[in-house]
Amino acid sequence: GEPILNYLEFDNPNVYFVVEMSSQQLEDFEGQVDYALFTSFFADHMDYHGGMQAYIEAKVNLFKNAKLTIYNGDDEIVMDILKSHGVLARKAQKYGLSFNADSCSVFLNKLEFLKASDVLLAGAHNMKNMLLVLALMVELSLDVNRVQKVLHRFSGLEHRMQVVSRAPMIVNDSASVTPESTLACLQAYSNVGPRVIILSGMDRGYDYSILNSVLTTDDIVCVSRDLSEKVIEQINVCKVMQFDSLEKSVLYALGLDDVTVLFSPGAPSYNQFKNFYERGEWFLDLLNR
């Protein structure tokens, strides 16, 4: 949310700037970056870019302008995108790193280096992101043991699978603006049922049926007016409840006993809020009333 230009005063040869760029920014990006990390890929912003191919081209524009791109060699979608666009990139596995799905652990030189149970961030996707961070640290010849300690205590950013209560378990995932991000949240909290999942936001034509694979019959999906018709049609594994407003949906979820509440809207917030930050703050304020 802050312009990179605000930080130019700190620029010197010993400083690295870590920047997340949107596909809109990348569409006509002609600069150069030293290192780019390609974490994952799924469809988004189709209304802005007009189609999948244009969205991919915008993303790839970053990697075409990077001196070195690092990616997870186990991600076939990412690998195919890079290959089909002629982008030379390096697998994190080249640095002696690997991800074990069974144990949800990152290995370095065949030794377990990071365990999901030892970090505060939940979900396999976060462990895979850490894999790329560690690869970059090795590339920069930094002390990975110090980085390991930081990753152990890093609790994440506000509104991104932010645990705001543990008894009952309430998660503020307002940053979830696609079904895929809600899917990741459901996977991260797969053993804390029954769950109430709150969906809401602007309909961008997304496919919510992908959530069926991780929902159970004990779950409840609460959906407010803008998305209700699509969600009711596409989700068939669990009970789906329709509400006139997001506030009524949230208040219903908070009024239930012995459930985990996942505020993971799965859609952009622009029809009601300035951005997902504002939506997340609204959710936190509602909890404190």
PDB file of C-alpha atoms in Angstrom:
ATOM      1  CA  GLY A   1       0.000   0.000   0.000  1.00  0.00           C
ATOM      2  CA  GLU A   2       3.014   2.337   0.104  1.00  0.00           C
ATOM      3  CA  PRO A   3       4.811   3.702  -2.997  1.00  0.00           C
ATOM      4  CA  ILE A   4       8.320   2.308  -3.466  1.00  0.00           C
ATOM      5  CA  LEU A   5       9.504   5.862  -4.178  1.00  0.00           C
ATOM      6  CA  ASN A   6       9.045   6.635  -0.471  1.00  0.00           C
ATOM      7  CA  TYR A   7      12.008   4.369   0.267  1.00  0.00           C
ATOM      8  CA  LEU A   8      14.571   5.675  -2.212  1.00  0.00           C
ATOM      9  CA  GLU A   9      16.354   7.581   0.569  1.00  0.00           C
ATOM     10  CA  PHE A  10      17.485   4.222   1.976  1.00  0.00           C
ATOM     11  CA  ASP A  11      19.043   3.079  -1.285  1.00  0.00           C
ATOM     12  CA  ASN A  12      22.678   1.994  -1.231  1.00  0.00           C
ATOM     13  CA  PRO A  13      24.682  -0.960  -2.621  1.00  0.00           C
ATOM     14  CA  ASN A  14      24.127  -2.988   0.567  1.00  0.00           C
ATOM     15  CA  VAL A  15      20.324  -2.687   0.608  1.00  0.00           C
ATOM     16  CA  TYR A  16      17.823  -4.979  -1.098  1.00  0.00           C
ATOM     17  CA  PHE A  17      14.242  -3.875  -1.656  1.00  0.00           C
ATOM     18  CA  VAL A  18      11.606  -6.608  -1.497  1.00  0.00           C
ATOM     19  CA  VAL A  19       8.617  -5.602  -3.616  1.00  0.00           C
ATOM     20  CA  GLU A  20       5.352  -7.324  -4.472  1.00  0.00           C
ATOM     21  CA  MET A  21       4.048  -6.098  -7.815  1.00  0.00           C
ATOM     22  CA  SER A  22       0.516  -6.454  -9.114  1.00  0.00           C
ATOM     23  CA  SER A  23      -0.321  -7.747 -12.577  1.00  0.00           C
ATOM     24  CA  GLN A  24      -1.598  -4.254 -13.431  1.00  0.00           C
ATOM     25  CA  GLN A  25       1.819  -2.785 -12.599  1.00  0.00           C
ATOM     26  CA  LEU A  26       3.599  -5.517 -14.528  1.00  0.00           C
ATOM     27  CA  GLU A  27       1.530  -5.102 -17.678  1.00  0.00           C
ATOM     28  CA  ASP A  28       3.868  -2.440 -19.060  1.00  0.00           C
ATOM     29  CA  PHE A  29       6.862  -3.006 -16.775  1.00  0.00           C
ATOM     30  CA  GLU A  30      10.165  -2.220 -18.515  1.00  0.00           C
ATOM     31  CA  GLY A  31      12.506  -2.008 -15.531  1.00  0.00           C
ATOM     32  CA  GLN A  32      14.895  -4.656 -14.286  1.00  0.00           C
ATOM     33  CA  VAL A  33      15.033  -6.563 -11.014  1.00  0.00           C
ATOM     34  CA  ASP A  34      17.890  -8.618  -9.630  1.00  0.00           C
ATOM     35  CA  TYR A  35      15.827 -11.559  -8.352  1.00  0.00           C
ATOM     36  CA  ALA A  36      12.246 -12.676  -8.916  1.00  0.00           C
ATOM     37  CA  LEU A  37      10.433 -15.430  -7.022  1.00  0.00           C
ATOM     38  CA  PHE A  38       7.601 -17.179  -8.876  1.00  0.00           C
ATOM     39  CA  THR A  39       5.558 -18.630  -6.004  1.00  0.00           C
ATOM     40  CA  SER A  40       2.398 -19.969  -7.659  1.00  0.00           C
ATOM     41  CA  PHE A  41      -0.179 -19.180 -10.313  1.00  0.00           C
ATOM     42  CA  PHE A  42      -3.959 -19.167 -10.586  1.00  0.00           C
ATOM     43  CA  ALA A  43      -6.464 -17.033 -12.469  1.00  0.00           C
ATOM     44  CA  ASP A  44      -7.306 -13.559 -11.177  1.00  0.00           C
ATOM     45  CA  HIS A  45      -8.245 -10.113 -12.502  1.00  0.00           C
ATOM     46  CA  MET A  46      -9.862 -11.594 -15.596  1.00  0.00           C
ATOM     47  CA  ASP A  47     -12.218  -8.590 -15.826  1.00  0.00           C
ATOM     48  CA  TYR A  48      -9.232  -6.227 -15.988  1.00  0.00           C
ATOM     49  CA  HIS A  49      -6.948  -8.198 -18.323  1.00  0.00           C
ATOM     50  CA  GLY A  50      -9.717  -9.556 -20.530  1.00  0.00           C
ATOM     51  CA  GLY A  51      -8.535 -13.168 -20.454  1.00  0.00           C
ATOM     52  CA  MET A  52      -6.098 -15.699 -19.107  1.00  0.00           C
ATOM     53  CA  GLN A  53      -3.416 -15.203 -21.746  1.00  0.00           C
ATOM     54  CA  ALA A  54      -3.147 -11.461 -21.126  1.00  0.00           C
ATOM     55  CA  TYR A  55      -2.932 -12.114 -17.384  1.00  0.00           C
ATOM     56  CA  ILE A  56      -0.125 -14.636 -17.870  1.00  0.00           C
ATOM     57  CA  GLU A  57       1.738 -12.238 -20.160  1.00  0.00           C
ATOM     58  CA  ALA A  58       1.573  -9.510 -17.516  1.00  0.00           C
ATOM     59  CA  LYS A  59       2.951 -11.863 -14.842  1.00  0.00           C
ATOM     60  CA  VAL A  60       5.719 -13.172 -17.091  1.00  0.00           C
ATOM     61  CA  ASN A  61       6.814  -9.603 -17.793  1.00  0.00           C
ATOM     62  CA  LEU A  62       8.442  -9.591 -14.351  1.00  0.00           C
ATOM     63  CA  PHE A  63      10.445 -12.744 -14.974  1.00  0.00           C
ATOM     64  CA  LYS A  64      11.552 -11.616 -18.419  1.00  0.00           C
ATOM     65  CA  ASN A  65      13.066  -8.546 -16.749  1.00  0.00           C
ATOM     66  CA  ALA A  66      14.759 -10.357 -13.870  1.00  0.00           C
ATOM     67  CA  LYS A  67      18.446 -11.256 -13.802  1.00  0.00           C
ATOM     68  CA  LEU A  68      17.503 -14.471 -11.985  1.00  0.00           C
ATOM     69  CA  THR A  69      14.122 -16.109 -11.452  1.00  0.00           C
ATOM     70  CA  ILE A  70      13.726 -18.821  -8.799  1.00  0.00           C
ATOM     71  CA  TYR A  71      10.758 -21.192  -8.658  1.00  0.00           C
ATOM     72  CA  ASN A  72       9.631 -24.423  -7.031  1.00  0.00           C
ATOM     73  CA  GLY A  73      10.524 -27.241  -9.382  1.00  0.00           C
ATOM     74  CA  ASP A  74       7.577 -29.297  -8.106  1.00  0.00           C
ATOM     75  CA  ASP A  75       5.063 -26.751  -9.437  1.00  0.00           C
ATOM     76  CA  GLU A  76       4.294 -27.928 -12.958  1.00  0.00           C
ATOM     77  CA  ILE A  77       2.010 -24.989 -13.768  1.00  0.00           C
ATOM     78  CA  VAL A  78       4.720 -22.457 -12.974  1.00  0.00           C
ATOM     79  CA  MET A  79       7.335 -24.514 -14.809  1.00  0.00           C
ATOM     80  CA  ASP A  80       5.154 -24.750 -17.939  1.00  0.00           C
ATOM     81  CA  ILE A  81       4.522 -20.983 -17.967  1.00  0.00           C
ATOM     82  CA  LEU A  82       8.220 -20.203 -17.707  1.00  0.00           C
ATOM     83  CA  LYS A  83       9.192 -22.727 -20.390  1.00  0.00           C
ATOM     84  CA  SER A  84       6.469 -21.691 -22.833  1.00  0.00           C
ATOM     85  CA  HIS A  85       7.629 -18.061 -22.598  1.00  0.00           C
ATOM     86  CA  GLY A  86      11.323 -18.867 -22.918  1.00  0.00           C
ATOM     87  CA  VAL A  87      12.209 -17.617 -19.435  1.00  0.00           C
ATOM     88  CA  LEU A  88      15.393 -19.116 -18.039  1.00  0.00           C
ATOM     89  CA  ALA A  89      14.850 -19.839 -14.360  1.00  0.00           C
ATOM     90  CA  ARG A  90      16.415 -21.847 -11.558  1.00  0.00           C
ATOM     91  CA  LYS A  91      14.656 -24.418  -9.387  1.00  0.00           C
ATOM     92  CA  ALA A  92      14.852 -24.016  -5.611  1.00  0.00           C
ATOM     93  CA  GLN A  93      15.903 -27.661  -5.619  1.00  0.00           C
ATOM     94  CA  LYS A  94      19.213 -26.606  -7.217  1.00  0.00           C
ATOM     95  CA  TYR A  95      20.112 -25.076  -3.858  1.00  0.00           C
ATOM     96  CA  GLY A  96      19.667 -28.388  -2.038  1.00  0.00           C
ATOM     97  CA  LEU A  97      16.149 -27.501  -0.941  1.00  0.00           C
ATOM     98  CA  SER A  98      13.012 -29.624  -1.228  1.00  0.00           C
ATOM     99  CA  PHE A  99       9.483 -29.784   0.140  1.00  0.00           C
ATOM    100  CA  ASN A 100       8.057 -32.969   1.636  1.00  0.00           C
ATOM    101  CA  ALA A 101       4.272 -32.968   1.339  1.00  0.00           C
ATOM    102  CA  ASP A 102       3.762 -35.876   3.750  1.00  0.00           C
ATOM    103  CA  SER A 103       5.493 -34.140   6.656  1.00  0.00           C
ATOM    104  CA  CYS A 104       4.831 -30.599   5.369  1.00  0.00           C
ATOM    105  CA  SER A 105       8.524 -29.852   5.881  1.00  0.00           C
ATOM    106  CA  VAL A 106      11.310 -28.085   4.018  1.00  0.00           C
ATOM    107  CA  PHE A 107      14.553 -30.017   3.704  1.00  0.00           C
ATOM    108  CA  LEU A 108      18.008 -28.499   3.168  1.00  0.00           C
ATOM    109  CA  ASN A 109      20.732 -30.818   1.919  1.00  0.00           C
ATOM    110  CA  LYS A 110      18.477 -33.809   2.743  1.00  0.00           C
ATOM    111  CA  LEU A 111      18.063 -32.733   6.399  1.00  0.00           C
ATOM    112  CA  GLU A 112      14.755 -31.468   7.781  1.00  0.00           C
ATOM    113  CA  PHE A 113      15.203 -27.709   8.138  1.00  0.00           C
ATOM    114  CA  LEU A 114      11.707 -26.270   8.674  1.00  0.00           C
ATOM    115  CA  LYS A 115       8.664 -28.093  10.060  1.00  0.00           C
ATOM    116  CA  ALA A 116       5.113 -26.790   9.774  1.00  0.00           C
ATOM    117  CA  SER A 117       4.666 -27.440  13.487  1.00  0.00           C
ATOM    118  CA  ASP A 118       7.561 -25.074  14.292  1.00  0.00           C
ATOM    119  CA  VAL A 119       6.319 -22.037  12.339  1.00  0.00           C
ATOM    120  CA  LEU A 120       3.434 -19.697  13.102  1.00  0.00           C
ATOM    121  CA  LEU A 121       2.137 -19.471   9.534  1.00  0.00           C
ATOM    122  CA  ALA A 122      -0.388 -22.167   8.679  1.00  0.00           C
ATOM    123  CA  GLY A 123      -0.700 -24.078   5.425  1.00  0.00           C
ATOM    124  CA  ALA A 124       1.472 -25.997   2.976  1.00  0.00           C
ATOM    125  CA  HIS A 125       1.456 -23.030   0.585  1.00  0.00           C
ATOM    126  CA  ASN A 126       3.305 -20.929   3.171  1.00  0.00           C
ATOM    127  CA  MET A 127       5.914 -23.662   3.590  1.00  0.00           C
ATOM    128  CA  LYS A 128       6.426 -23.685  -0.182  1.00  0.00           C
ATOM    129  CA  ASN A 129       6.846 -19.902  -0.141  1.00  0.00           C
ATOM    130  CA  MET A 130       9.488 -20.308   2.575  1.00  0.00           C
ATOM    131  CA  LEU A 131      11.258 -22.797   0.310  1.00  0.00           C
ATOM    132  CA  LEU A 132      11.752 -20.020  -2.256  1.00  0.00           C
ATOM    133  CA  VAL A 133      12.819 -17.497   0.375  1.00  0.00           C
ATOM    134  CA  LEU A 134      15.472 -19.911   1.607  1.00  0.00           C
ATOM    135  CA  ALA A 135      16.664 -20.532  -1.947  1.00  0.00           C
ATOM    136  CA  LEU A 136      17.169 -16.803  -2.397  1.00  0.00           C
ATOM    137  CA  MET A 137      19.013 -16.565   0.925  1.00  0.00           C
ATOM    138  CA  VAL A 138      21.401 -19.319  -0.202  1.00  0.00           C
ATOM    139  CA  GLU A 139      21.872 -17.495  -3.520  1.00  0.00           C
ATOM    140  CA  LEU A 140      22.776 -14.319  -1.598  1.00  0.00           C
ATOM    141  CA  SER A 141      25.165 -16.275   0.671  1.00  0.00           C
ATOM    142  CA  LEU A 142      23.252 -15.205   3.764  1.00  0.00           C
ATOM    143  CA  ASP A 143      23.136 -17.193   7.006  1.00  0.00           C
ATOM    144  CA  VAL A 144      20.185 -19.569   6.562  1.00  0.00           C
ATOM    145  CA  ASN A 145      20.230 -20.429  10.278  1.00  0.00           C
ATOM    146  CA  ARG A 146      19.411 -16.817  11.116  1.00  0.00           C
ATOM    147  CA  VAL A 147      16.713 -16.857   8.444  1.00  0.00           C
ATOM    148  CA  GLN A 148      15.333 -20.057   9.971  1.00  0.00           C
ATOM    149  CA  LYS A 149      14.916 -18.298  13.328  1.00  0.00           C
ATOM    150  CA  VAL A 150      13.061 -15.424  11.665  1.00  0.00           C
ATOM    151  CA  LEU A 151      10.709 -17.800   9.842  1.00  0.00           C
ATOM    152  CA  HIS A 152       9.972 -19.585  13.117  1.00  0.00           C
ATOM    153  CA  ARG A 153       8.675 -16.411  14.730  1.00  0.00           C
ATOM    154  CA  PHE A 154       7.128 -14.637  11.724  1.00  0.00           C
ATOM    155  CA  SER A 155       3.378 -14.443  12.402  1.00  0.00           C
ATOM    156  CA  GLY A 156       2.335 -13.114   9.003  1.00  0.00           C
ATOM    157  CA  LEU A 157       0.611  -9.925   7.924  1.00  0.00           C
ATOM    158  CA  GLU A 158      -2.732  -8.509   8.969  1.00  0.00           C
ATOM    159  CA  HIS A 159      -5.785  -9.859   7.154  1.00  0.00           C
ATOM    160  CA  ARG A 160      -3.883 -12.835   5.685  1.00  0.00           C
ATOM    161  CA  MET A 161      -4.995 -15.936   7.608  1.00  0.00           C
ATOM    162  CA  GLN A 162      -4.594 -13.815  10.748  1.00  0.00           C
ATOM    163  CA  VAL A 163      -5.623 -15.718  13.872  1.00  0.00           C
ATOM    164  CA  VAL A 164      -7.519 -13.201  16.006  1.00  0.00           C
ATOM    165  CA  SER A 165      -8.851 -15.691  18.559  1.00  0.00           C
ATOM    166  CA  ARG A 166      -8.011 -19.263  19.522  1.00  0.00           C
ATOM    167  CA  ALA A 167     -10.925 -20.016  21.830  1.00  0.00           C
ATOM    168  CA  PRO A 168     -13.025 -19.986  19.779  1.00  0.00           C
ATOM    169  CA  MET A 169     -10.772 -20.139  16.700  1.00  0.00           C
ATOM    170  CA  ILE A 170     -11.480 -17.095  14.511  1.00  0.00           C
ATOM    171  CA  VAL A 171      -9.366 -16.350  11.425  1.00  0.00           C
ATOM    172  CA  ASN A 172      -9.345 -13.037   9.567  1.00  0.00           C
ATOM    173  CA  ASP A 173      -8.445 -13.858   5.964  1.00  0.00           C
ATOM    174  CA  SER A 174      -9.880 -10.756   4.313  1.00  0.00           C
ATOM    175  CA  ALA A 175      -6.949 -10.825   1.852  1.00  0.00           C
ATOM    176  CA  SER A 176      -8.620 -13.838   0.253  1.00  0.00           C
ATOM    177  CA  VAL A 177      -9.986 -12.390  -2.988  1.00  0.00           C
ATOM    178  CA  THR A 178     -10.239 -15.599  -5.061  1.00  0.00           C
ATOM    179  CA  PRO A 179     -11.620 -19.104  -4.443  1.00  0.00           C
ATOM    180  CA  GLU A 180      -8.056 -20.435  -4.642  1.00  0.00           C
ATOM    181  CA  SER A 181      -7.006 -18.341  -1.643  1.00  0.00           C
ATOM    182  CA  THR A 182     -10.054 -19.547   0.295  1.00  0.00           C
ATOM    183  CA  LEU A 183      -9.072 -23.079  -0.694  1.00  0.00           C
ATOM    184  CA  ALA A 184      -5.630 -22.529   0.837  1.00  0.00           C
ATOM    185  CA  CYS A 185      -7.231 -21.253   4.044  1.00  0.00           C
ATOM    186  CA  LEU A 186      -9.504 -24.298   4.255  1.00  0.00           C
ATOM    187  CA  GLN A 187      -6.542 -26.604   3.703  1.00  0.00           C
ATOM    188  CA  ALA A 188      -4.555 -24.818   6.419  1.00  0.00           C
ATOM    189  CA  TYR A 189      -7.400 -25.275   8.891  1.00  0.00           C
ATOM    190  CA  SER A 190      -8.534 -28.732   7.862  1.00  0.00           C
ATOM    191  CA  ASN A 191      -8.399 -30.302  11.329  1.00  0.00           C
ATOM    192  CA  VAL A 192     -10.300 -27.721  13.363  1.00  0.00           C
ATOM    193  CA  GLY A 193     -13.889 -28.520  12.402  1.00  0.00           C
ATOM    194  CA  PRO A 194     -16.710 -27.986  12.340  1.00  0.00           C
ATOM    195  CA  ARG A 195     -15.992 -24.803  10.395  1.00  0.00           C
ATOM    196  CA  VAL A 196     -18.074 -21.835   9.291  1.00  0.00           C
ATOM    197  CA  ILE A 197     -16.718 -20.219   6.134  1.00  0.00           C
ATOM    198  CA  ILE A 198     -17.853 -16.677   5.303  1.00  0.00           C
ATOM    199  CA  LEU A 199     -17.852 -15.808   1.588  1.00  0.00           C
ATOM    200  CA  SER A 200     -18.635 -12.349   0.265  1.00  0.00           C
ATOM    201  CA  GLY A 201     -17.660  -9.756  -2.311  1.00  0.00           C
ATOM    202  CA  MET A 202     -17.852  -8.812  -5.961  1.00  0.00           C
ATOM    203  CA  ASP A 203     -18.746 -11.536  -8.447  1.00  0.00           C
ATOM    204  CA  ARG A 204     -15.908 -11.860 -10.952  1.00  0.00           C
ATOM    205  CA  GLY A 205     -17.111 -15.088 -12.481  1.00  0.00           C
ATOM    206  CA  TYR A 206     -14.947 -17.352 -10.329  1.00  0.00           C
ATOM    207  CA  ASP A 207     -15.548 -21.073  -9.905  1.00  0.00           C
ATOM    208  CA  TYR A 208     -16.362 -21.874  -6.274  1.00  0.00           C
ATOM    209  CA  SER A 209     -16.880 -25.568  -6.949  1.00  0.00           C
ATOM    210  CA  ILE A 210     -13.147 -26.065  -6.263  1.00  0.00           C
ATOM    211  CA  LEU A 211     -13.984 -25.677  -2.561  1.00  0.00           C
ATOM    212  CA  ASN A 212     -15.998 -28.898  -2.602  1.00  0.00           C
ATOM    213  CA  SER A 213     -12.777 -30.914  -2.473  1.00  0.00           C
ATOM    214  CA  VAL A 214     -11.877 -29.582   0.995  1.00  0.00           C
ATOM    215  CA  LEU A 215     -15.301 -28.995   2.532  1.00  0.00           C
ATOM    216  CA  THR A 216     -16.998 -31.583   4.742  1.00  0.00           C
ATOM    217  CA  THR A 217     -20.625 -32.280   5.595  1.00  0.00           C
ATOM    218  CA  ASP A 218     -20.005 -30.686   9.014  1.00  0.00           C
ATOM    219  CA  ASP A 219     -19.017 -27.333   7.517  1.00  0.00           C
ATOM    220  CA  ILE A 220     -21.354 -24.391   6.956  1.00  0.00           C
ATOM    221  CA  VAL A 221     -20.852 -21.797   4.225  1.00  0.00           C
ATOM    222  CA  CYS A 222     -22.353 -18.373   4.912  1.00  0.00           C
ATOM    223  CA  VAL A 223     -22.663 -16.237   1.812  1.00  0.00           C
ATOM    224  CA  SER A 224     -24.057 -12.727   1.389  1.00  0.00           C
ATOM    225  CA  ARG A 225     -26.220 -11.426  -1.392  1.00  0.00           C
ATOM    226  CA  ASP A 226     -23.722 -10.607  -4.181  1.00  0.00           C
ATOM    227  CA  LEU A 227     -22.271 -14.120  -4.435  1.00  0.00           C
ATOM    228  CA  SER A 228     -25.111 -16.235  -3.076  1.00  0.00           C
ATOM    229  CA  GLU A 229     -26.643 -17.444  -6.334  1.00  0.00           C
ATOM    230  CA  LYS A 230     -23.325 -18.687  -7.723  1.00  0.00           C
ATOM    231  CA  VAL A 231     -22.146 -20.263  -4.469  1.00  0.00           C
ATOM    232  CA  ILE A 232     -25.449 -22.045  -3.836  1.00  0.00           C
ATOM    233  CA  GLU A 233     -25.261 -23.467  -7.351  1.00  0.00           C
ATOM    234  CA  GLN A 234     -21.609 -24.571  -7.165  1.00  0.00           C
ATOM    235  CA  ILE A 235     -21.091 -25.790  -3.572  1.00  0.00           C
ATOM    236  CA  ASN A 236     -22.885 -29.049  -2.855  1.00  0.00           C
ATOM    237  CA  VAL A 237     -20.893 -30.777  -0.110  1.00  0.00           C
ATOM    238  CA  CYS A 238     -22.173 -28.866   2.912  1.00  0.00           C
ATOM    239  CA  LYS A 239     -24.927 -26.556   4.080  1.00  0.00           C
ATOM    240  CA  VAL A 240     -24.940 -23.145   2.370  1.00  0.00           C
ATOM    241  CA  MET A 241     -26.789 -20.296   4.102  1.00  0.00           C
ATOM    242  CA  GLN A 242     -27.744 -17.080   2.331  1.00  0.00           C
ATOM    243  CA  PHE A 243     -27.834 -13.674   4.065  1.00  0.00           C
ATOM    244  CA  ASP A 244     -28.977 -10.202   2.998  1.00  0.00           C
ATOM    245  CA  SER A 245     -25.746  -8.591   4.163  1.00  0.00           C
ATOM    246  CA  LEU A 246     -22.190  -9.452   5.114  1.00  0.00           C
ATOM    247  CA  GLU A 247     -22.787  -8.197   8.657  1.00  0.00           C
ATOM    248  CA  LYS A 248     -25.705 -10.590   9.189  1.00  0.00           C
ATOM    249  CA  SER A 249     -23.581 -13.416   7.823  1.00  0.00           C
ATOM    250  CA  VAL A 250     -20.720 -12.676  10.223  1.00  0.00           C
ATOM    251  CA  LEU A 251     -22.986 -12.203  13.242  1.00  0.00           C
ATOM    252  CA  TYR A 252     -24.668 -15.547  12.554  1.00  0.00           C
ATOM    253  CA  ALA A 253     -21.281 -17.302  12.410  1.00  0.00           C
ATOM    254  CA  LEU A 254     -20.079 -15.644  15.616  1.00  0.00           C
ATOM    255  CA  GLY A 255     -23.261 -16.705  17.388  1.00  0.00           C
ATOM    256  CA  LEU A 256     -22.616 -20.429  16.870  1.00  0.00           C
ATOM    257  CA  ASP A 257     -21.009 -22.553  19.569  1.00  0.00           C
ATOM    258  CA  ASP A 258     -17.994 -24.847  19.173  1.00  0.00           C
ATOM    259  CA  VAL A 259     -17.116 -23.861  15.604  1.00  0.00           C
ATOM    260  CA  THR A 260     -14.082 -22.421  13.841  1.00  0.00           C
ATOM    261  CA  VAL A 261     -14.943 -19.185  12.010  1.00  0.00           C
ATOM    262  CA  LEU A 262     -12.993 -18.563   8.796  1.00  0.00           C
ATOM    263  CA  PHE A 263     -13.568 -15.103   7.358  1.00  0.00           C
ATOM    264  CA  SER A 264     -12.116 -15.913   3.941  1.00  0.00           C
ATOM    265  CA  PRO A 265     -14.358 -14.069   1.442  1.00  0.00           C
ATOM    266  CA  GLY A 266     -12.935 -15.518  -1.790  1.00  0.00           C
ATOM    267  CA  ALA A 267     -13.848 -12.409  -3.796  1.00  0.00           C
ATOM    268  CA  PRO A 268     -12.738  -8.770  -4.183  1.00  0.00           C
ATOM    269  CA  SER A 269     -14.140  -6.234  -1.727  1.00  0.00           C
ATOM    270  CA  TYR A 270     -14.679  -3.282  -4.067  1.00  0.00           C
ATOM    271  CA  ASN A 271     -18.468  -3.505  -4.076  1.00  0.00           C
ATOM    272  CA  GLN A 272     -18.527  -2.659  -0.357  1.00  0.00           C
ATOM    273  CA  PHE A 273     -15.061  -1.542   0.773  1.00  0.00           C
ATOM    274  CA  LYS A 274     -12.079   0.421  -0.508  1.00  0.00           C
ATOM    275  CA  ASN A 275      -9.905  -2.701  -0.386  1.00  0.00           C
ATOM    276  CA  PHE A 276      -9.403  -5.916   1.573  1.00  0.00           C
ATOM    277  CA  TYR A 277      -7.542  -3.999   4.309  1.00  0.00           C
ATOM    278  CA  GLU A 278     -10.652  -1.944   5.024  1.00  0.00           C
ATOM    279  CA  ARG A 279     -12.803  -5.099   4.884  1.00  0.00           C
ATOM    280  CA  GLY A 280     -10.494  -6.817   7.362  1.00  0.00           C
ATOM    281  CA  GLU A 281     -10.552  -3.846   9.735  1.00  0.00           C
ATOM    282  CA  TRP A 282     -14.355  -3.825   9.522  1.00  0.00           C
ATOM    283  CA  PHE A 283     -14.382  -7.511  10.497  1.00  0.00           C
ATOM    284  CA  LEU A 284     -12.061  -6.884  13.465  1.00  0.00           C
ATOM    285  CA  ASP A 285     -14.200  -3.952  14.609  1.00  0.00           C
ATOM    286  CA  LEU A 286     -17.312  -6.130  14.432  1.00  0.00           C
ATOM    287  CA  LEU A 287     -15.627  -8.714  16.650  1.00  0.00           C
ATOM    288  CA  ASN A 288     -14.927  -6.076  19.291  1.00  0.00           C
ATOM    289  CA  ARG A 289     -18.443  -4.643  19.503  1.00  0.00           C
TER     290      ARG A 289
END
